[in-house]
mmCIF file of C-alpha atoms in Angstrom:
data_model
loop_
_atom_site.group_PDB
_atom_site.id
_atom_site.type_symbol
_atom_site.label_atom_id
_atom_site.label_comp_id
_atom_site.label_asym_id
_atom_site.label_seq_id
_atom_site.Cartn_x
_atom_site.Cartn_y
_atom_site.Cartn_z
ATOM 1 C CA MET A 2 149.169 129.803 134.755
ATOM 2 C CA ALA A 3 145.448 129.992 133.966
ATOM 3 C CA GLY A 4 144.986 131.188 130.413
ATOM 4 C CA HIS A 5 148.616 131.229 129.375
ATOM 5 C CA PHE A 6 151.532 128.865 128.923
ATOM 6 C CA GLU A 7 154.480 128.803 131.271
ATOM 7 C CA ALA A 8 157.887 127.331 130.537
ATOM 8 C CA LEU A 9 158.854 123.932 131.926
ATOM 9 C CA PRO A 10 162.403 122.685 132.421
ATOM 10 C CA GLY A 11 163.721 120.987 129.300
ATOM 11 C CA GLY A 12 161.923 123.232 126.827
ATOM 12 C CA GLY A 13 158.356 122.155 127.464
ATOM 13 C CA ALA A 14 155.366 124.251 128.454
ATOM 14 C CA ALA A 15 152.338 123.954 130.737
ATOM 15 C CA VAL A 16 148.907 125.558 130.771
ATOM 16 C CA ALA A 17 145.870 125.104 132.995
ATOM 17 C CA LEU A 18 142.727 124.306 131.019
ATOM 18 C CA ASP A 19 139.180 123.714 132.184
ATOM 19 C CA GLU A 20 136.781 121.221 130.597
ATOM 20 C CA VAL A 21 135.227 123.805 128.296
ATOM 21 C CA GLU A 22 138.608 125.009 127.050
ATOM 22 C CA ILE A 23 139.719 121.426 126.446
ATOM 23 C CA SER A 24 136.530 120.752 124.495
ATOM 24 C CA ILE A 25 136.852 123.898 122.379
ATOM 25 C CA LEU A 26 140.524 123.322 121.563
ATOM 26 C CA ARG A 27 139.902 119.685 120.688
ATOM 27 C CA SER A 28 136.923 120.554 118.481
ATOM 28 C CA LEU A 29 138.873 123.244 116.643
ATOM 29 C CA ALA A 30 141.842 120.912 116.082
ATOM 30 C CA VAL A 31 139.553 118.193 114.699
ATOM 31 C CA GLN A 32 137.876 120.719 112.404
ATOM 32 C CA LEU A 33 141.310 121.841 111.206
ATOM 33 C CA MET A 34 142.239 118.245 110.355
ATOM 34 C CA GLU A 35 138.960 117.874 108.458
ATOM 35 C CA LEU A 36 139.645 121.088 106.545
ATOM 36 C CA ILE A 37 143.181 120.027 105.620
ATOM 37 C CA GLY A 38 141.888 116.662 104.476
ATOM 38 C CA PRO A 39 143.075 113.103 104.812
ATOM 39 C CA GLY A 40 146.548 112.074 103.824
ATOM 40 C CA ASP A 41 147.259 109.605 101.069
ATOM 41 C CA GLU A 42 147.227 106.112 102.509
ATOM 42 C CA PRO A 43 149.984 103.859 101.169
ATOM 43 C CA VAL A 44 148.694 101.223 98.803
ATOM 44 C CA GLU A 45 149.494 97.689 99.887
ATOM 45 C CA GLY A 46 152.354 96.295 97.851
ATOM 46 C CA GLU A 47 153.355 99.754 96.605
ATOM 47 C CA ASP A 48 157.001 100.764 96.773
ATOM 48 C CA PRO A 49 157.389 102.787 100.021
ATOM 49 C CA LEU A 50 159.904 105.081 98.314
ATOM 50 C CA ALA A 51 157.318 106.010 95.714
ATOM 51 C CA ALA A 52 155.449 108.001 98.366
ATOM 52 C CA LEU A 53 158.548 110.153 98.852
ATOM 53 C CA PHE A 54 158.358 111.247 95.229
ATOM 54 C CA ALA A 55 154.593 111.581 94.955
ATOM 55 C CA GLU A 56 153.522 114.849 93.423
ATOM 56 C CA GLY A 57 150.911 117.055 94.994
ATOM 57 C CA PRO A 58 148.512 119.566 93.481
ATOM 58 C CA SER A 59 149.827 122.334 91.258
ATOM 59 C CA GLU A 60 146.876 124.699 91.667
ATOM 60 C CA PRO A 61 146.092 126.685 94.824
ATOM 61 C CA PRO A 62 143.068 125.495 96.828
ATOM 62 C CA SER A 63 139.749 127.201 96.096
ATOM 63 C CA ASP A 64 138.830 127.583 99.791
ATOM 64 C CA PRO A 65 140.197 130.927 101.078
ATOM 65 C CA ALA A 66 141.223 129.393 104.425
ATOM 66 C CA LEU A 67 143.172 126.630 102.679
ATOM 67 C CA ARG A 68 144.740 129.221 100.379
ATOM 68 C CA ARG A 69 145.906 131.024 103.538
ATOM 69 C CA LEU A 70 147.322 127.793 104.994
ATOM 70 C CA PHE A 71 148.943 126.808 101.677
ATOM 71 C CA PRO A 72 149.833 130.087 99.929
ATOM 72 C CA ASP A 73 151.663 130.402 96.632
ATOM 73 C CA ALA A 74 155.416 130.536 97.024
ATOM 74 C CA TYR A 75 155.823 133.350 94.502
ATOM 75 C CA GLY A 76 153.742 136.225 93.252
ATOM 76 C CA ASP A 77 151.695 135.696 90.131
ATOM 77 C CA ASP A 78 153.113 138.650 88.213
ATOM 78 C CA SER A 79 154.210 136.576 85.248
ATOM 79 C CA ASP A 80 153.680 133.215 83.603
ATOM 80 C CA GLU A 81 157.174 132.216 84.711
ATOM 81 C CA LEU A 82 156.455 132.952 88.388
ATOM 82 C CA ARG A 83 153.069 131.223 88.207
ATOM 83 C CA GLN A 84 154.770 128.134 86.784
ATOM 84 C CA ALA A 85 157.465 128.259 89.485
ATOM 85 C CA ALA A 86 154.757 128.531 92.170
ATOM 86 C CA ALA A 87 152.889 125.568 90.649
ATOM 87 C CA ASP A 88 156.077 123.485 90.615
ATOM 88 C CA PHE A 89 156.910 124.442 94.191
ATOM 89 C CA ARG A 90 153.372 123.569 95.340
ATOM 90 C CA ARG A 91 153.445 120.236 93.513
ATOM 91 C CA PHE A 92 156.604 119.145 95.346
ATOM 92 C CA THR A 93 155.917 120.602 98.824
ATOM 93 C CA GLU A 94 152.187 120.763 99.571
ATOM 94 C CA ASN A 95 151.745 117.085 100.457
ATOM 95 C CA ASP A 96 154.485 117.309 103.094
ATOM 96 C CA LEU A 97 153.126 120.599 104.420
ATOM 97 C CA ARG A 98 149.621 119.133 104.699
ATOM 98 C CA ALA A 99 151.010 116.100 106.538
ATOM 99 C CA ARG A 100 152.875 118.304 109.020
ATOM 100 C CA LYS A 101 149.791 120.444 109.664
ATOM 101 C CA ARG A 102 147.690 117.297 110.198
ATOM 102 C CA ASP A 103 150.342 115.901 112.563
ATOM 103 C CA ASP A 104 150.406 119.157 114.550
ATOM 104 C CA ALA A 105 146.612 119.183 114.921
ATOM 105 C CA LEU A 106 146.629 115.489 115.845
ATOM 106 C CA ALA A 107 149.248 116.191 118.539
ATOM 107 C CA VAL A 108 146.855 118.761 120.023
ATOM 108 C CA VAL A 109 144.001 116.243 120.033
ATOM 109 C CA ARG A 110 146.130 113.506 121.582
ATOM 110 C CA THR A 111 147.553 115.676 124.357
ATOM 111 C CA LEU A 112 144.101 117.038 125.155
ATOM 112 C CA ASP A 113 142.656 113.516 125.217
ATOM 113 C CA GLY A 114 145.430 112.504 127.635
ATOM 114 C CA LEU A 115 144.650 115.470 129.856
ATOM 115 C CA ALA A 116 140.902 114.819 129.742
ATOM 116 C CA SER A 117 141.461 111.187 130.747
ATOM 117 C CA ALA A 118 143.852 112.094 133.548
ATOM 118 C CA ALA A 119 141.606 114.862 134.880
ATOM 119 C CA ALA A 120 138.264 113.094 134.444
ATOM 120 C CA GLY A 121 135.729 114.510 136.850
ATOM 121 C CA GLU A 122 138.072 117.241 138.068
ATOM 122 C CA GLY A 123 136.835 119.986 135.733
ATOM 123 C CA GLY A 124 140.118 120.282 133.849
ATOM 124 C CA GLY A 125 143.791 120.125 134.644
ATOM 125 C CA VAL A 126 147.281 121.279 133.841
ATOM 126 C CA LEU A 127 148.455 120.290 130.385
ATOM 127 C CA LYS A 128 152.202 119.620 130.354
ATOM 128 C CA LEU A 129 153.863 119.502 126.959
ATOM 129 C CA THR A 130 157.309 118.318 125.952
ATOM 130 C CA ALA A 131 159.454 120.568 123.746
ATOM 131 C CA ASP A 132 158.340 118.657 120.628
ATOM 132 C CA GLU A 133 154.679 118.787 121.649
ATOM 133 C CA SER A 134 155.044 122.510 122.315
ATOM 134 C CA ARG A 135 156.310 123.086 118.765
ATOM 135 C CA ALA A 136 153.429 121.028 117.356
ATOM 136 C CA TRP A 137 150.968 123.043 119.443
ATOM 137 C CA LEU A 138 152.507 126.279 118.213
ATOM 138 C CA GLY A 139 152.053 125.175 114.604
ATOM 139 C CA ALA A 140 148.460 124.114 115.221
ATOM 140 C CA LEU A 141 147.559 127.304 117.109
ATOM 141 C CA ASN A 142 148.995 129.337 114.242
ATOM 142 C CA ASP A 143 147.030 127.333 111.678
ATOM 143 C CA LEU A 144 143.833 127.692 113.710
ATOM 144 C CA ARG A 145 144.264 131.464 113.952
ATOM 145 C CA LEU A 146 144.998 131.749 110.223
ATOM 146 C CA THR A 147 141.906 129.710 109.405
ATOM 147 C CA ILE A 148 139.582 131.569 111.775
ATOM 148 C CA GLY A 149 141.073 134.925 110.785
ATOM 149 C CA THR A 150 140.410 134.142 107.128
ATOM 150 C CA ARG A 151 136.822 133.154 107.870
ATOM 151 C CA LEU A 152 136.362 136.389 109.847
ATOM 152 C CA GLU A 153 138.084 138.375 107.067
ATOM 153 C CA VAL A 154 140.619 139.766 109.523
ATOM 154 C CA THR A 155 143.297 142.081 108.188
ATOM 155 C CA ASP A 156 146.266 143.388 110.133
ATOM 156 C CA ASP A 157 144.962 146.939 109.899
ATOM 157 C CA ASP A 158 141.569 146.450 111.484
ATOM 158 C CA GLU A 159 142.001 143.352 113.638
ATOM 159 C CA SER A 160 141.983 144.797 117.124
ATOM 160 C CA GLU A 161 139.567 147.672 116.615
ATOM 161 C CA ARG A 162 136.958 145.795 114.620
ATOM 162 C CA LEU A 163 137.023 142.591 116.646
ATOM 163 C CA TYR A 164 136.804 144.213 120.045
ATOM 164 C CA ARG A 165 133.850 146.350 118.983
ATOM 165 C CA LEU A 166 131.571 143.560 117.778
ATOM 166 C CA PRO A 167 128.283 143.574 119.664
ATOM 167 C CA ASP A 168 127.370 140.446 121.618
ATOM 168 C CA SER A 169 124.437 139.905 119.254
ATOM 169 C CA ASP A 170 126.784 139.476 116.262
ATOM 170 C CA PRO A 171 126.781 135.794 115.199
ATOM 171 C CA ARG A 172 130.557 135.989 114.631
ATOM 172 C CA LYS A 173 131.207 136.892 118.279
ATOM 173 C CA PRO A 174 131.934 133.317 119.506
ATOM 174 C CA MET A 175 134.439 132.812 116.695
ATOM 175 C CA VAL A 176 136.014 136.198 117.430
ATOM 176 C CA MET A 177 136.370 135.241 121.082
ATOM 177 C CA ALA A 178 138.015 131.954 120.056
ATOM 178 C CA TYR A 179 140.329 133.837 117.683
ATOM 179 C CA LEU A 180 141.417 136.266 120.398
ATOM 180 C CA TRP A 181 141.806 133.499 122.996
ATOM 181 C CA LEU A 182 143.918 131.404 120.621
ATOM 182 C CA GLY A 183 146.063 134.478 120.008
ATOM 183 C CA GLY A 184 146.742 134.822 123.724
ATOM 184 C CA LEU A 185 147.619 131.131 123.998
ATOM 185 C CA GLN A 186 149.859 131.356 120.950
ATOM 186 C CA GLU A 187 151.673 134.439 122.235
ATOM 187 C CA SER A 188 152.309 132.907 125.662
ATOM 188 C CA LEU A 189 153.538 129.670 124.065
ATOM 189 C CA VAL A 190 155.944 131.607 121.831
ATOM 190 C CA GLU A 191 157.301 133.343 124.925
ATOM 191 C CA THR A 192 157.956 130.006 126.634
ATOM 192 C CA LEU A 193 159.855 128.693 123.619
ATOM 193 C CA MET A 194 162.139 131.714 123.290
ATOM 194 C CA PRO A 195 165.595 131.269 124.813
#
């Protein structure tokens, strides 16, 4: 089980994590939440249904990692498609941001529960329910997209370029995290497949 998820009865998954892995995963999830940004807090006395119809941004984010997490729905080949993408973003991005925040928060909470339960033991076995597993899968995907964007990873050169980085390269720790998250993500996908 060390280093990869295994299926649990009922659709959940389990993985053994040491203290360092717990710390790294938690830190990355918190950084992801900070990147995504805070949600809109309901204003006291405001109609709760108004939040359901709140409009989000119509322009793509300027940060390349956020653009990767919240891409345009359509190509920008014409004014009509750009307008359709802006409309789609305005009505969906707030919900998408909330789901991504919730997924990252689920990672933090489950890791905090594991850290508390395994205090002084150097780590433990994280057991996730089916719902927690899906949240973890979303968060792992978002983390890899974010790190991959920062590392300027493309599908063509990912494996060759990343594996050949010298240890002296300042990007090496982030590359190692990227590759490790990929292994976790792949093993979690395998546990969730019927």
